[in-house]
Structure formats: C-alpha cells, structure tokens
Amino acid sequence: MEIGEMEILYTPADARRYVLQRQREGESVAVVPTMGALHDGHLSLVEIGKQQCDRAAATIFVNPTQFAPHEDLDQYPRTLEQDLQRLQSLGTDAVFVPEVAAMYPDGCSTSIVPPRVANRLEGQHRPEHFGGVCTIVLKLFQCLPCDVAVFGRKDYQQWRVIESMVADLNLPVKVVAGEIVRDPDGLAMSSRNRYLSVAERQSALVIPQALDQLVSQVTQGQKDVALLQANLLRSLDGGGIEDSARVDSVDYAVIVDAKTLEPILELDRPAVALIAARVGATRLIDNRLIEV
Ligand code: AMP
C-alpha cells in the first residue's frame, strides 16, 4: 500500500524486498526504529536518515518483549493514522508496520543476550528490557537490511547497547545517533509525556533543570563526581526546599563514563549524566553529555 509517495510495508518479506530493491538500484537506505506515537524527536531522526542516505524508512512496532508484565504495554499510546500522516508529510520513503505475529510467530524462542553496557542502570531497573530491545532491533535489521540505522540520544544507554551489539555481532550497518529534541520548556520529548497532568509536567521540569545546574557546576570547574551526583539528586528533590517542584522518586541519577557507562570518580574523560525518575505514575529518562 502507498500513502502519497510513501510505501507501507506490512510483512518482513515486503520490507526486505523493498530495501534490497533500492540497494540493487544503487541507493542507500536508512532506517529509524520507533514504537510510534511519533513526535518531533522521532521526526528529527528521519531527517538525519534522509541526510545520510538516498532513502529513509521508519518502523512502527510496539515491541512486547521489551516490556515487563507490570509495565505499560497495553496502555502504550498507539496513534498509527497520525504517525503515517506525519511521516508522509516529512517525505519518508517507506514505513514498516508489522503485526506482532509477524515478528514473533508461534514457537519463536530465540533471543539476544545484550552486551555488557546493558547490565547497569536501565538494565538493573528493567532486567528484561535490553534483551527485548536487542532481539527486536536485530530482527528489524534482518527485515530491513539497511545501510544506516538512526537512534536517539534520548535513550542514551539504548544507543550504546545497540552500538555494542552491532560491533560484537559484526552487523553490516552504521549506527548514527541524533540529539535529544526538547519542548520549549526544556522537557525532553517522549511518547510518555502525554500521561503527565499539568502539575506533573511542572514537576518533571526539574529533570532538565537539574541537568542544566550540573553543567553550570562543571563549567565552574567542579570535577568531583560524588559531589556533583549529590547535587544532582538534591536538585531533583527540589533543592530540598519545601513546596518546590520535585520528582516523586529517582531510579538513578549518575555521572558515568560516556561510552562504557561504568562509574567514574572524577571528570577526567567524556562523561554522561543519566537520570531515570518518576513523576506520578510516569517514568521519565533524560541525560546530558559532559565534555571535558
Ligand atoms: P521510541 O519510539 O520511544 O522507542 O523511540 C524511537 C527512537 O526515537 C529511539 O531511538 C529514541 O531514542 C528516539 N527518541 C525518542 N525521543 C526522542 C527525543 N526527544 N529526541 C531524539 N530522539 C528521541
């Protein structure tokens, strides 16, 4: 099926045929994997795909294996009509929208053990998550044997996990990362932001604000990671000031090596500050690279 010039691919066989045909014609193909409920962050990745390759395709698939039983798989926003419109008006060449049964047929039992960089942080708080992510991303690369795959730095650890998997398994795809796209108030765009009430959204703003404060402390010369992390936590708790905006709980707020995500004591190498926190029932993640 087509919407305007954009091809809608429903089956793995159609997807594969599409990419191989383009490549046979001498064109390169970029793929942007998503779970839909698209916002400008996702669309910025499609723009990068278009810059990097002759053709840009997106995938929309809410992958069940990366959700734990208590997580929001059933409630995850699904806005396919609108997503297809947005992709089409951006000039996306193709979109792969497989059914769950096409990606996980009955009896399907193989999965990927994620690389070491998956073990900490999100990996500790969501133990099954990266196994599901790696498995579906590898399967999507099989369906769409693309030249370039674009991921967002919003999911910083996920990007590093995919990068490692691609290297470890000699996958013939170049992984490119796009910057975090934020709303004007500073909140990183996320499909889950729509769950936030007006008051919760105000509280959630302490997350980018805490990262801004961290950067200004680093700019002033602070290099002690323990101290910076303590300040980061304090900022997320509204600076300890009664009645000020704060998150409800923090899964982690750390400053770690930018590539391995291992702990560091001092800012003596490229680092990243990573936050996962809850506001009401919504779990939000954000991060900031800290160049030294
Ligand atoms: P998702 O649909 O949440 O699985 O995200 C699909 C891709 O979009 C992932 O590579 C995300 O990192 C990326 N992404 C999500 N939000 C943003 C954002 N605000 N800015 C840039 N990339 C994003």
PDB file of C-alpha atoms and ligand atoms in Angstrom:
ATOM      1  CA  MET A   1       0.000   0.000   0.000  1.00  0.00           C
ATOM      2  CA  GLU A   2       1.079   3.613  -0.503  1.00  0.00           C
ATOM      3  CA  ILE A   3       0.158   6.943   1.076  1.00  0.00           C
ATOM      4  CA  GLY A   4       1.230   9.568  -1.449  1.00  0.00           C
ATOM      5  CA  GLU A   5       4.757   8.521  -2.343  1.00  0.00           C
ATOM      6  CA  MET A   6       5.300   6.621   0.926  1.00  0.00           C
ATOM      7  CA  GLU A   7       5.214   2.822   0.831  1.00  0.00           C
ATOM      8  CA  ILE A   8       3.625   0.989   3.748  1.00  0.00           C
ATOM      9  CA  LEU A   9       5.284  -2.361   4.323  1.00  0.00           C
ATOM     10  CA  TYR A  10       3.381  -4.905   6.420  1.00  0.00           C
ATOM     11  CA  THR A  11       5.381  -8.126   6.232  1.00  0.00           C
ATOM     12  CA  PRO A  12       9.077  -8.940   6.772  1.00  0.00           C
ATOM     13  CA  ALA A  13       9.219 -10.246   3.189  1.00  0.00           C
ATOM     14  CA  ASP A  14       7.853  -6.950   1.773  1.00  0.00           C
ATOM     15  CA  ALA A  15      10.263  -4.953   3.920  1.00  0.00           C
ATOM     16  CA  ARG A  16      13.258  -6.965   2.797  1.00  0.00           C
ATOM     17  CA  ARG A  17      12.231  -6.789  -0.837  1.00  0.00           C
ATOM     18  CA  TYR A  18      11.870  -3.004  -0.576  1.00  0.00           C
ATOM     19  CA  VAL A  19      15.382  -2.462   0.842  1.00  0.00           C
ATOM     20  CA  LEU A  20      17.128  -4.960  -1.438  1.00  0.00           C
ATOM     21  CA  GLN A  21      15.442  -3.443  -4.497  1.00  0.00           C
ATOM     22  CA  ARG A  22      16.579   0.087  -3.556  1.00  0.00           C
ATOM     23  CA  GLN A  23      20.119  -1.158  -2.932  1.00  0.00           C
ATOM     24  CA  ARG A  24      20.144  -3.063  -6.212  1.00  0.00           C
ATOM     25  CA  GLU A  25      19.358   0.272  -7.872  1.00  0.00           C
ATOM     26  CA  GLY A  26      22.444   1.726  -6.202  1.00  0.00           C
ATOM     27  CA  GLU A  27      20.601   3.604  -3.447  1.00  0.00           C
ATOM     28  CA  SER A  28      21.452   3.568   0.259  1.00  0.00           C
ATOM     29  CA  VAL A  29      18.742   3.118   2.872  1.00  0.00           C
ATOM     30  CA  ALA A  30      18.453   4.474   6.419  1.00  0.00           C
ATOM     31  CA  VAL A  31      16.066   3.019   8.988  1.00  0.00           C
ATOM     32  CA  VAL A  32      14.625   4.673  12.093  1.00  0.00           C
ATOM     33  CA  PRO A  33      13.124   2.133  14.514  1.00  0.00           C
ATOM     34  CA  THR A  34      10.274   3.530  16.647  1.00  0.00           C
ATOM     35  CA  MET A  35       7.323   2.394  18.711  1.00  0.00           C
ATOM     36  CA  GLY A  36       5.077   5.040  17.137  1.00  0.00           C
ATOM     37  CA  ALA A  37       3.189   7.852  18.908  1.00  0.00           C
ATOM     38  CA  LEU A  38       5.595   9.971  16.919  1.00  0.00           C
ATOM     39  CA  HIS A  39       6.779  13.421  17.984  1.00  0.00           C
ATOM     40  CA  ASP A  40       9.381  15.843  16.639  1.00  0.00           C
ATOM     41  CA  GLY A  41      12.166  13.831  18.314  1.00  0.00           C
ATOM     42  CA  HIS A  42      11.365  10.818  16.163  1.00  0.00           C
ATOM     43  CA  LEU A  43      10.959  13.002  13.068  1.00  0.00           C
ATOM     44  CA  SER A  44      14.385  14.565  13.620  1.00  0.00           C
ATOM     45  CA  LEU A  45      15.840  11.058  13.295  1.00  0.00           C
ATOM     46  CA  VAL A  46      14.051  10.569   9.971  1.00  0.00           C
ATOM     47  CA  GLU A  47      15.595  13.876   8.816  1.00  0.00           C
ATOM     48  CA  ILE A  48      19.034  12.519   9.758  1.00  0.00           C
ATOM     49  CA  GLY A  49      18.247   9.323   7.847  1.00  0.00           C
ATOM     50  CA  LYS A  50      17.359  11.394   4.789  1.00  0.00           C
ATOM     51  CA  GLN A  51      20.622  13.331   5.069  1.00  0.00           C
ATOM     52  CA  GLN A  52      22.689  10.160   5.458  1.00  0.00           C
ATOM     53  CA  CYS A  53      21.092   8.000   2.750  1.00  0.00           C
ATOM     54  CA  ASP A  54      19.156   8.140  -0.505  1.00  0.00           C
ATOM     55  CA  ARG A  55      16.095   6.626   1.184  1.00  0.00           C
ATOM     56  CA  ALA A  56      14.742   6.892   4.726  1.00  0.00           C
ATOM     57  CA  ALA A  57      12.374   4.324   6.208  1.00  0.00           C
ATOM     58  CA  ALA A  58      10.798   4.199   9.655  1.00  0.00           C
ATOM     59  CA  THR A  59       9.466   1.244  11.578  1.00  0.00           C
ATOM     60  CA  ILE A  60       6.496   1.402  13.928  1.00  0.00           C
ATOM     61  CA  PHE A  61       6.239  -1.582  16.245  1.00  0.00           C
ATOM     62  CA  VAL A  62       5.332  -1.635  19.928  1.00  0.00           C
ATOM     63  CA  ASN A  63       7.651  -4.463  20.883  1.00  0.00           C
ATOM     64  CA  PRO A  64       6.086  -6.647  23.594  1.00  0.00           C
ATOM     65  CA  THR A  65       9.340  -8.353  24.612  1.00  0.00           C
ATOM     66  CA  GLN A  66      10.885  -5.135  25.953  1.00  0.00           C
ATOM     67  CA  PHE A  67       8.038  -4.514  28.413  1.00  0.00           C
ATOM     68  CA  ALA A  68       7.915  -6.304  31.772  1.00  0.00           C
ATOM     69  CA  PRO A  69       4.494  -7.716  32.751  1.00  0.00           C
ATOM     70  CA  HIS A  70       3.843  -4.787  35.140  1.00  0.00           C
ATOM     71  CA  GLU A  71       4.810  -2.140  32.546  1.00  0.00           C
ATOM     72  CA  ASP A  72       2.597  -0.123  30.194  1.00  0.00           C
ATOM     73  CA  LEU A  73       2.460  -2.327  27.052  1.00  0.00           C
ATOM     74  CA  ASP A  74      -1.359  -2.262  26.862  1.00  0.00           C
ATOM     75  CA  GLN A  75      -1.578   1.459  27.662  1.00  0.00           C
ATOM     76  CA  TYR A  76       1.317   2.443  25.379  1.00  0.00           C
ATOM     77  CA  PRO A  77      -0.056   5.179  23.058  1.00  0.00           C
ATOM     78  CA  ARG A  78      -0.919   3.956  19.576  1.00  0.00           C
ATOM     79  CA  THR A  79      -1.623   6.714  17.011  1.00  0.00           C
ATOM     80  CA  LEU A  80      -0.934   4.976  13.694  1.00  0.00           C
ATOM     81  CA  GLU A  81      -3.056   7.162  11.396  1.00  0.00           C
ATOM     82  CA  GLN A  82      -1.471  10.338  12.683  1.00  0.00           C
ATOM     83  CA  ASP A  83       2.029   8.778  12.634  1.00  0.00           C
ATOM     84  CA  LEU A  84       1.660   7.804   8.982  1.00  0.00           C
ATOM     85  CA  GLN A  85       0.472  11.319   8.094  1.00  0.00           C
ATOM     86  CA  ARG A  86       3.437  12.905   9.851  1.00  0.00           C
ATOM     87  CA  LEU A  87       5.931  10.548   8.212  1.00  0.00           C
ATOM     88  CA  GLN A  88       4.386  11.127   4.833  1.00  0.00           C
ATOM     89  CA  SER A  89       4.482  14.915   5.104  1.00  0.00           C
ATOM     90  CA  LEU A  90       8.141  14.692   6.050  1.00  0.00           C
ATOM     91  CA  GLY A  91       8.900  12.798   2.837  1.00  0.00           C
ATOM     92  CA  THR A  92       9.654   9.431   4.452  1.00  0.00           C
ATOM     93  CA  ASP A  93      10.096   6.836   1.705  1.00  0.00           C
ATOM     94  CA  ALA A  94       8.703   3.785   3.494  1.00  0.00           C
ATOM     95  CA  VAL A  95       7.334   2.629   6.809  1.00  0.00           C
ATOM     96  CA  PHE A  96       7.336  -0.910   8.159  1.00  0.00           C
ATOM     97  CA  VAL A  97       4.336  -1.662  10.402  1.00  0.00           C
ATOM     98  CA  PRO A  98       4.409  -5.386  11.153  1.00  0.00           C
ATOM     99  CA  GLU A  99       1.857  -7.269  13.264  1.00  0.00           C
ATOM    100  CA  VAL A 100       3.134  -8.846  16.484  1.00  0.00           C
ATOM    101  CA  ALA A 101       2.543 -12.297  14.952  1.00  0.00           C
ATOM    102  CA  ALA A 102       4.799 -11.424  12.011  1.00  0.00           C
ATOM    103  CA  MET A 103       7.696 -10.528  14.295  1.00  0.00           C
ATOM    104  CA  TYR A 104       7.051 -13.216  16.923  1.00  0.00           C
ATOM    105  CA  PRO A 105       5.373 -16.167  15.214  1.00  0.00           C
ATOM    106  CA  ASP A 106       4.146 -19.011  17.412  1.00  0.00           C
ATOM    107  CA  GLY A 107       7.056 -21.041  18.706  1.00  0.00           C
ATOM    108  CA  CYS A 108       9.590 -18.245  18.263  1.00  0.00           C
ATOM    109  CA  SER A 109      12.067 -18.765  21.140  1.00  0.00           C
ATOM    110  CA  THR A 110      15.467 -17.288  20.195  1.00  0.00           C
ATOM    111  CA  SER A 111      16.627 -14.095  21.885  1.00  0.00           C
ATOM    112  CA  ILE A 112      19.741 -11.976  22.191  1.00  0.00           C
ATOM    113  CA  VAL A 113      21.851 -11.714  25.327  1.00  0.00           C
ATOM    114  CA  PRO A 114      22.635  -7.990  25.415  1.00  0.00           C
ATOM    115  CA  PRO A 115      26.187  -6.642  25.638  1.00  0.00           C
ATOM    116  CA  ARG A 116      27.849  -5.677  28.924  1.00  0.00           C
ATOM    117  CA  VAL A 117      26.893  -1.999  28.659  1.00  0.00           C
ATOM    118  CA  ALA A 118      23.272  -3.138  29.156  1.00  0.00           C
ATOM    119  CA  ASN A 119      23.886  -4.531  32.620  1.00  0.00           C
ATOM    120  CA  ARG A 120      23.738  -1.377  34.711  1.00  0.00           C
ATOM    121  CA  LEU A 121      21.175   1.419  35.176  1.00  0.00           C
ATOM    122  CA  GLU A 122      18.157   0.647  32.944  1.00  0.00           C
ATOM    123  CA  GLY A 123      19.354  -2.976  32.874  1.00  0.00           C
ATOM    124  CA  GLN A 124      19.123  -3.172  36.663  1.00  0.00           C
ATOM    125  CA  HIS A 125      15.776  -1.440  36.913  1.00  0.00           C
ATOM    126  CA  ARG A 126      14.245  -3.182  33.887  1.00  0.00           C
ATOM    127  CA  PRO A 127      16.033  -6.567  33.768  1.00  0.00           C
ATOM    128  CA  GLU A 128      14.291  -7.944  30.649  1.00  0.00           C
ATOM    129  CA  HIS A 129      14.289  -4.678  28.744  1.00  0.00           C
ATOM    130  CA  PHE A 130      17.512  -4.683  26.733  1.00  0.00           C
ATOM    131  CA  GLY A 131      17.187  -8.368  25.832  1.00  0.00           C
ATOM    132  CA  GLY A 132      13.881  -7.455  24.186  1.00  0.00           C
ATOM    133  CA  VAL A 133      15.347  -4.327  22.572  1.00  0.00           C
ATOM    134  CA  CYS A 134      18.373  -6.149  21.125  1.00  0.00           C
ATOM    135  CA  THR A 135      16.233  -9.014  19.849  1.00  0.00           C
ATOM    136  CA  ILE A 136      13.750  -6.767  18.052  1.00  0.00           C
ATOM    137  CA  VAL A 137      16.423  -4.439  16.655  1.00  0.00           C
ATOM    138  CA  LEU A 138      18.371  -7.377  15.239  1.00  0.00           C
ATOM    139  CA  LYS A 139      15.135  -8.760  13.760  1.00  0.00           C
ATOM    140  CA  LEU A 140      14.304  -5.357  12.246  1.00  0.00           C
ATOM    141  CA  PHE A 141      17.785  -5.236  10.718  1.00  0.00           C
ATOM    142  CA  GLN A 142      17.071  -8.656   9.171  1.00  0.00           C
ATOM    143  CA  CYS A 143      13.757  -7.429   7.774  1.00  0.00           C
ATOM    144  CA  LEU A 144      15.284  -4.128   6.607  1.00  0.00           C
ATOM    145  CA  PRO A 145      18.949  -4.819   5.807  1.00  0.00           C
ATOM    146  CA  CYS A 146      19.719  -1.099   5.833  1.00  0.00           C
ATOM    147  CA  ASP A 147      22.984   0.798   5.431  1.00  0.00           C
ATOM    148  CA  VAL A 148      22.363   3.193   8.335  1.00  0.00           C
ATOM    149  CA  ALA A 149      20.208   2.935  11.465  1.00  0.00           C
ATOM    150  CA  VAL A 150      19.368   6.091  13.398  1.00  0.00           C
ATOM    151  CA  PHE A 151      18.754   6.108  17.157  1.00  0.00           C
ATOM    152  CA  GLY A 152      18.109   8.996  19.556  1.00  0.00           C
ATOM    153  CA  ARG A 153      20.452  10.030  22.345  1.00  0.00           C
ATOM    154  CA  LYS A 154      17.315  10.468  24.433  1.00  0.00           C
ATOM    155  CA  ASP A 155      17.615   6.725  25.160  1.00  0.00           C
ATOM    156  CA  TYR A 156      21.337   7.083  25.734  1.00  0.00           C
ATOM    157  CA  GLN A 157      22.031   3.627  27.151  1.00  0.00           C
ATOM    158  CA  GLN A 158      19.924   2.010  24.425  1.00  0.00           C
ATOM    159  CA  TRP A 159      22.039   3.753  21.778  1.00  0.00           C
ATOM    160  CA  ARG A 160      25.247   2.460  23.430  1.00  0.00           C
ATOM    161  CA  VAL A 161      23.758  -1.039  23.725  1.00  0.00           C
ATOM    162  CA  ILE A 162      22.850  -1.127  20.021  1.00  0.00           C
ATOM    163  CA  GLU A 163      26.251   0.243  19.065  1.00  0.00           C
ATOM    164  CA  SER A 164      27.939  -2.567  21.057  1.00  0.00           C
ATOM    165  CA  MET A 165      25.645  -5.261  19.674  1.00  0.00           C
ATOM    166  CA  VAL A 166      26.355  -4.102  16.117  1.00  0.00           C
ATOM    167  CA  ALA A 167      30.121  -4.235  16.763  1.00  0.00           C
ATOM    168  CA  ASP A 168      30.033  -7.555  18.668  1.00  0.00           C
ATOM    169  CA  LEU A 169      27.915  -9.330  16.039  1.00  0.00           C
ATOM    170  CA  ASN A 170      29.674  -7.761  13.006  1.00  0.00           C
ATOM    171  CA  LEU A 171      26.382  -6.382  11.735  1.00  0.00           C
ATOM    172  CA  PRO A 172      26.879  -4.511   8.442  1.00  0.00           C
ATOM    173  CA  VAL A 173      25.040  -1.362   9.498  1.00  0.00           C
ATOM    174  CA  LYS A 174      26.271   2.082  10.550  1.00  0.00           C
ATOM    175  CA  VAL A 175      24.659   3.314  13.766  1.00  0.00           C
ATOM    176  CA  VAL A 176      24.071   7.064  13.858  1.00  0.00           C
ATOM    177  CA  ALA A 177      22.792   8.980  16.897  1.00  0.00           C
ATOM    178  CA  GLY A 178      20.524  12.051  16.873  1.00  0.00           C
ATOM    179  CA  GLU A 179      20.466  14.775  19.515  1.00  0.00           C
ATOM    180  CA  ILE A 180      17.681  14.983  22.097  1.00  0.00           C
ATOM    181  CA  VAL A 181      14.775  17.127  20.911  1.00  0.00           C
ATOM    182  CA  ARG A 182      13.103  19.098  23.719  1.00  0.00           C
ATOM    183  CA  ASP A 183       9.856  21.003  24.118  1.00  0.00           C
ATOM    184  CA  PRO A 184      10.284  24.791  24.557  1.00  0.00           C
ATOM    185  CA  ASP A 185      10.044  24.368  28.364  1.00  0.00           C
ATOM    186  CA  GLY A 186      13.063  22.055  28.280  1.00  0.00           C
ATOM    187  CA  LEU A 187      11.369  18.689  28.823  1.00  0.00           C
ATOM    188  CA  ALA A 188      12.796  16.021  26.512  1.00  0.00           C
ATOM    189  CA  MET A 189      10.068  14.922  24.106  1.00  0.00           C
ATOM    190  CA  SER A 190       8.710  11.475  24.872  1.00  0.00           C
ATOM    191  CA  SER A 191       5.651   9.480  23.866  1.00  0.00           C
ATOM    192  CA  ARG A 192       5.005   9.066  27.599  1.00  0.00           C
ATOM    193  CA  ASN A 193       4.852  12.832  28.327  1.00  0.00           C
ATOM    194  CA  ARG A 194       1.165  12.740  27.340  1.00  0.00           C
ATOM    195  CA  TYR A 195       0.498  10.838  30.589  1.00  0.00           C
ATOM    196  CA  LEU A 196       1.599  13.862  32.667  1.00  0.00           C
ATOM    197  CA  SER A 197      -1.000  16.188  34.199  1.00  0.00           C
ATOM    198  CA  VAL A 198      -0.289  19.935  34.039  1.00  0.00           C
ATOM    199  CA  ALA A 199       1.037  19.879  37.605  1.00  0.00           C
ATOM    200  CA  GLU A 200       3.124  16.769  36.971  1.00  0.00           C
ATOM    201  CA  ARG A 201       4.650  18.370  33.911  1.00  0.00           C
ATOM    202  CA  GLN A 202       5.755  21.325  36.062  1.00  0.00           C
ATOM    203  CA  SER A 203       7.381  18.858  38.458  1.00  0.00           C
ATOM    204  CA  ALA A 204       9.020  16.988  35.581  1.00  0.00           C
ATOM    205  CA  LEU A 205      10.818  20.180  34.532  1.00  0.00           C
ATOM    206  CA  VAL A 206      13.187  19.750  37.483  1.00  0.00           C
ATOM    207  CA  ILE A 207      14.835  16.983  35.429  1.00  0.00           C
ATOM    208  CA  PRO A 208      16.238  19.209  32.617  1.00  0.00           C
ATOM    209  CA  GLN A 209      16.788  21.974  35.180  1.00  0.00           C
ATOM    210  CA  ALA A 210      18.888  19.640  37.344  1.00  0.00           C
ATOM    211  CA  LEU A 211      20.962  18.760  34.270  1.00  0.00           C
ATOM    212  CA  ASP A 212      21.421  22.485  33.479  1.00  0.00           C
ATOM    213  CA  GLN A 213      22.589  23.125  37.045  1.00  0.00           C
ATOM    214  CA  LEU A 214      25.013  20.232  36.779  1.00  0.00           C
ATOM    215  CA  VAL A 215      26.500  21.661  33.586  1.00  0.00           C
ATOM    216  CA  SER A 216      26.982  25.076  35.194  1.00  0.00           C
ATOM    217  CA  GLN A 217      28.781  23.482  38.175  1.00  0.00           C
ATOM    218  CA  VAL A 218      31.048  21.618  35.757  1.00  0.00           C
ATOM    219  CA  THR A 219      31.673  24.832  33.807  1.00  0.00           C
ATOM    220  CA  GLN A 220      32.729  26.468  37.074  1.00  0.00           C
ATOM    221  CA  GLY A 221      35.389  23.771  37.440  1.00  0.00           C
ATOM    222  CA  GLN A 222      33.805  21.139  39.709  1.00  0.00           C
ATOM    223  CA  LYS A 223      35.181  17.692  38.827  1.00  0.00           C
ATOM    224  CA  ASP A 224      34.292  15.622  41.881  1.00  0.00           C
ATOM    225  CA  VAL A 225      31.681  13.134  40.649  1.00  0.00           C
ATOM    226  CA  ALA A 226      30.366  12.142  44.105  1.00  0.00           C
ATOM    227  CA  LEU A 227      29.704  15.794  44.912  1.00  0.00           C
ATOM    228  CA  LEU A 228      28.127  16.507  41.523  1.00  0.00           C
ATOM    229  CA  GLN A 229      25.880  13.447  41.864  1.00  0.00           C
ATOM    230  CA  ALA A 230      24.798  14.518  45.352  1.00  0.00           C
ATOM    231  CA  ASN A 231      23.906  17.964  43.959  1.00  0.00           C
ATOM    232  CA  LEU A 232      22.027  16.349  41.051  1.00  0.00           C
ATOM    233  CA  LEU A 233      19.903  14.304  43.451  1.00  0.00           C
ATOM    234  CA  ARG A 234      19.283  17.372  45.577  1.00  0.00           C
ATOM    235  CA  SER A 235      18.130  19.345  42.518  1.00  0.00           C
ATOM    236  CA  LEU A 236      15.720  16.534  41.595  1.00  0.00           C
ATOM    237  CA  ASP A 237      14.364  16.805  45.136  1.00  0.00           C
ATOM    238  CA  GLY A 238      13.562  20.498  44.546  1.00  0.00           C
ATOM    239  CA  GLY A 239      16.809  21.685  46.160  1.00  0.00           C
ATOM    240  CA  GLY A 240      15.477  20.418  49.485  1.00  0.00           C
ATOM    241  CA  ILE A 241      13.140  23.431  49.602  1.00  0.00           C
ATOM    242  CA  GLU A 242       9.657  22.665  50.904  1.00  0.00           C
ATOM    243  CA  ASP A 243       6.841  23.034  48.314  1.00  0.00           C
ATOM    244  CA  SER A 244       9.212  23.432  45.382  1.00  0.00           C
ATOM    245  CA  ALA A 245       8.759  21.227  42.303  1.00  0.00           C
ATOM    246  CA  ARG A 246      10.402  17.824  42.600  1.00  0.00           C
ATOM    247  CA  VAL A 247      10.199  14.346  41.140  1.00  0.00           C
ATOM    248  CA  ASP A 248       8.430  11.702  43.215  1.00  0.00           C
ATOM    249  CA  SER A 249      11.211   9.132  43.106  1.00  0.00           C
ATOM    250  CA  VAL A 250      14.556   8.572  41.443  1.00  0.00           C
ATOM    251  CA  ASP A 251      15.660   5.223  39.978  1.00  0.00           C
ATOM    252  CA  TYR A 252      19.122   6.616  39.298  1.00  0.00           C
ATOM    253  CA  ALA A 253      20.878   9.940  38.793  1.00  0.00           C
ATOM    254  CA  VAL A 254      24.513   9.248  37.968  1.00  0.00           C
ATOM    255  CA  ILE A 255      27.514  10.570  36.111  1.00  0.00           C
ATOM    256  CA  VAL A 256      29.350   7.772  34.312  1.00  0.00           C
ATOM    257  CA  ASP A 257      31.854   7.111  31.537  1.00  0.00           C
ATOM    258  CA  ALA A 258      30.200   8.259  28.300  1.00  0.00           C
ATOM    259  CA  LYS A 259      30.968   5.048  26.413  1.00  0.00           C
ATOM    260  CA  THR A 260      31.084   2.161  28.893  1.00  0.00           C
ATOM    261  CA  LEU A 261      28.618   3.723  31.399  1.00  0.00           C
ATOM    262  CA  GLU A 262      30.933   2.468  34.177  1.00  0.00           C
ATOM    263  CA  PRO A 263      31.201   4.608  37.329  1.00  0.00           C
ATOM    264  CA  ILE A 264      33.924   7.263  37.474  1.00  0.00           C
ATOM    265  CA  LEU A 265      35.334   9.221  40.409  1.00  0.00           C
ATOM    266  CA  GLU A 266      36.430  12.351  38.612  1.00  0.00           C
ATOM    267  CA  LEU A 267      35.504  14.170  35.415  1.00  0.00           C
ATOM    268  CA  ASP A 268      38.737  13.262  33.651  1.00  0.00           C
ATOM    269  CA  ARG A 269      37.162  11.860  30.459  1.00  0.00           C
ATOM    270  CA  PRO A 270      33.957  12.315  28.418  1.00  0.00           C
ATOM    271  CA  ALA A 271      31.056  11.536  30.738  1.00  0.00           C
ATOM    272  CA  VAL A 272      27.296  11.479  30.677  1.00  0.00           C
ATOM    273  CA  ALA A 273      24.767  12.317  33.358  1.00  0.00           C
ATOM    274  CA  LEU A 274      21.852   9.880  33.219  1.00  0.00           C
ATOM    275  CA  ILE A 275      18.570  10.267  35.086  1.00  0.00           C
ATOM    276  CA  ALA A 276      15.551   7.988  35.448  1.00  0.00           C
ATOM    277  CA  ALA A 277      12.844   9.354  37.720  1.00  0.00           C
ATOM    278  CA  ARG A 278       9.154   9.028  38.332  1.00  0.00           C
ATOM    279  CA  VAL A 279       6.622  11.849  38.364  1.00  0.00           C
ATOM    280  CA  GLY A 280       3.272  10.463  39.472  1.00  0.00           C
ATOM    281  CA  ALA A 281       2.960   7.135  37.662  1.00  0.00           C
ATOM    282  CA  THR A 282       5.138   8.213  34.718  1.00  0.00           C
ATOM    283  CA  ARG A 283       8.756   7.116  34.453  1.00  0.00           C
ATOM    284  CA  LEU A 284      10.917   9.653  32.624  1.00  0.00           C
ATOM    285  CA  ILE A 285      14.523   9.448  31.447  1.00  0.00           C
ATOM    286  CA  ASP A 286      16.864  12.226  30.385  1.00  0.00           C
ATOM    287  CA  ASN A 287      20.600  12.762  30.069  1.00  0.00           C
ATOM    288  CA  ARG A 288      23.320  15.250  29.252  1.00  0.00           C
ATOM    289  CA  LEU A 289      26.772  14.703  27.782  1.00  0.00           C
ATOM    290  CA  ILE A 290      29.523  16.291  29.830  1.00  0.00           C
ATOM    291  CA  GLU A 291      32.501  17.166  27.677  1.00  0.00           C
ATOM    292  CA  VAL A 292      35.789  17.769  29.451  1.00  0.00           C
TER     293      VAL A 292
HETATM  294  P1  AMP B   1      10.651   5.051  20.914  1.00  0.00           P
HETATM  295  O1  AMP B   1       9.522   5.198  19.956  1.00  0.00           O
HETATM  296  O2  AMP B   1      10.414   5.699  22.232  1.00  0.00           O
HETATM  297  O3  AMP B   1      11.139   3.624  21.025  1.00  0.00           O
HETATM  298  O4  AMP B   1      11.863   5.865  20.295  1.00  0.00           O
HETATM  299  C1  AMP B   1      12.314   5.603  18.984  1.00  0.00           C
HETATM  300  C2  AMP B   1      13.597   6.357  18.768  1.00  0.00           C
HETATM  301  O5  AMP B   1      13.361   7.751  18.921  1.00  0.00           O
HETATM  302  C3  AMP B   1      14.699   5.975  19.779  1.00  0.00           C
HETATM  303  O6  AMP B   1      15.944   5.895  19.100  1.00  0.00           O
HETATM  304  C4  AMP B   1      14.657   7.120  20.736  1.00  0.00           C
HETATM  305  O7  AMP B   1      15.891   7.353  21.377  1.00  0.00           O
HETATM  306  C5  AMP B   1      14.312   8.282  19.808  1.00  0.00           C
HETATM  307  N1  AMP B   1      13.759   9.407  20.555  1.00  0.00           N
HETATM  308  C6  AMP B   1      12.736   9.376  21.436  1.00  0.00           C
HETATM  309  N2  AMP B   1      12.541  10.596  21.970  1.00  0.00           N
HETATM  310  C7  AMP B   1      13.467  11.415  21.415  1.00  0.00           C
HETATM  311  C8  AMP B   1      13.795  12.795  21.570  1.00  0.00           C
HETATM  312  N3  AMP B   1      13.128  13.598  22.401  1.00  0.00           N
HETATM  313  N4  AMP B   1      14.814  13.294  20.838  1.00  0.00           N
HETATM  314  C9  AMP B   1      15.519  12.493  19.985  1.00  0.00           C
HETATM  315  N5  AMP B   1      15.265  11.183  19.800  1.00  0.00           N
HETATM  316  C10 AMP B   1      14.253  10.650  20.506  1.00  0.00           C
END
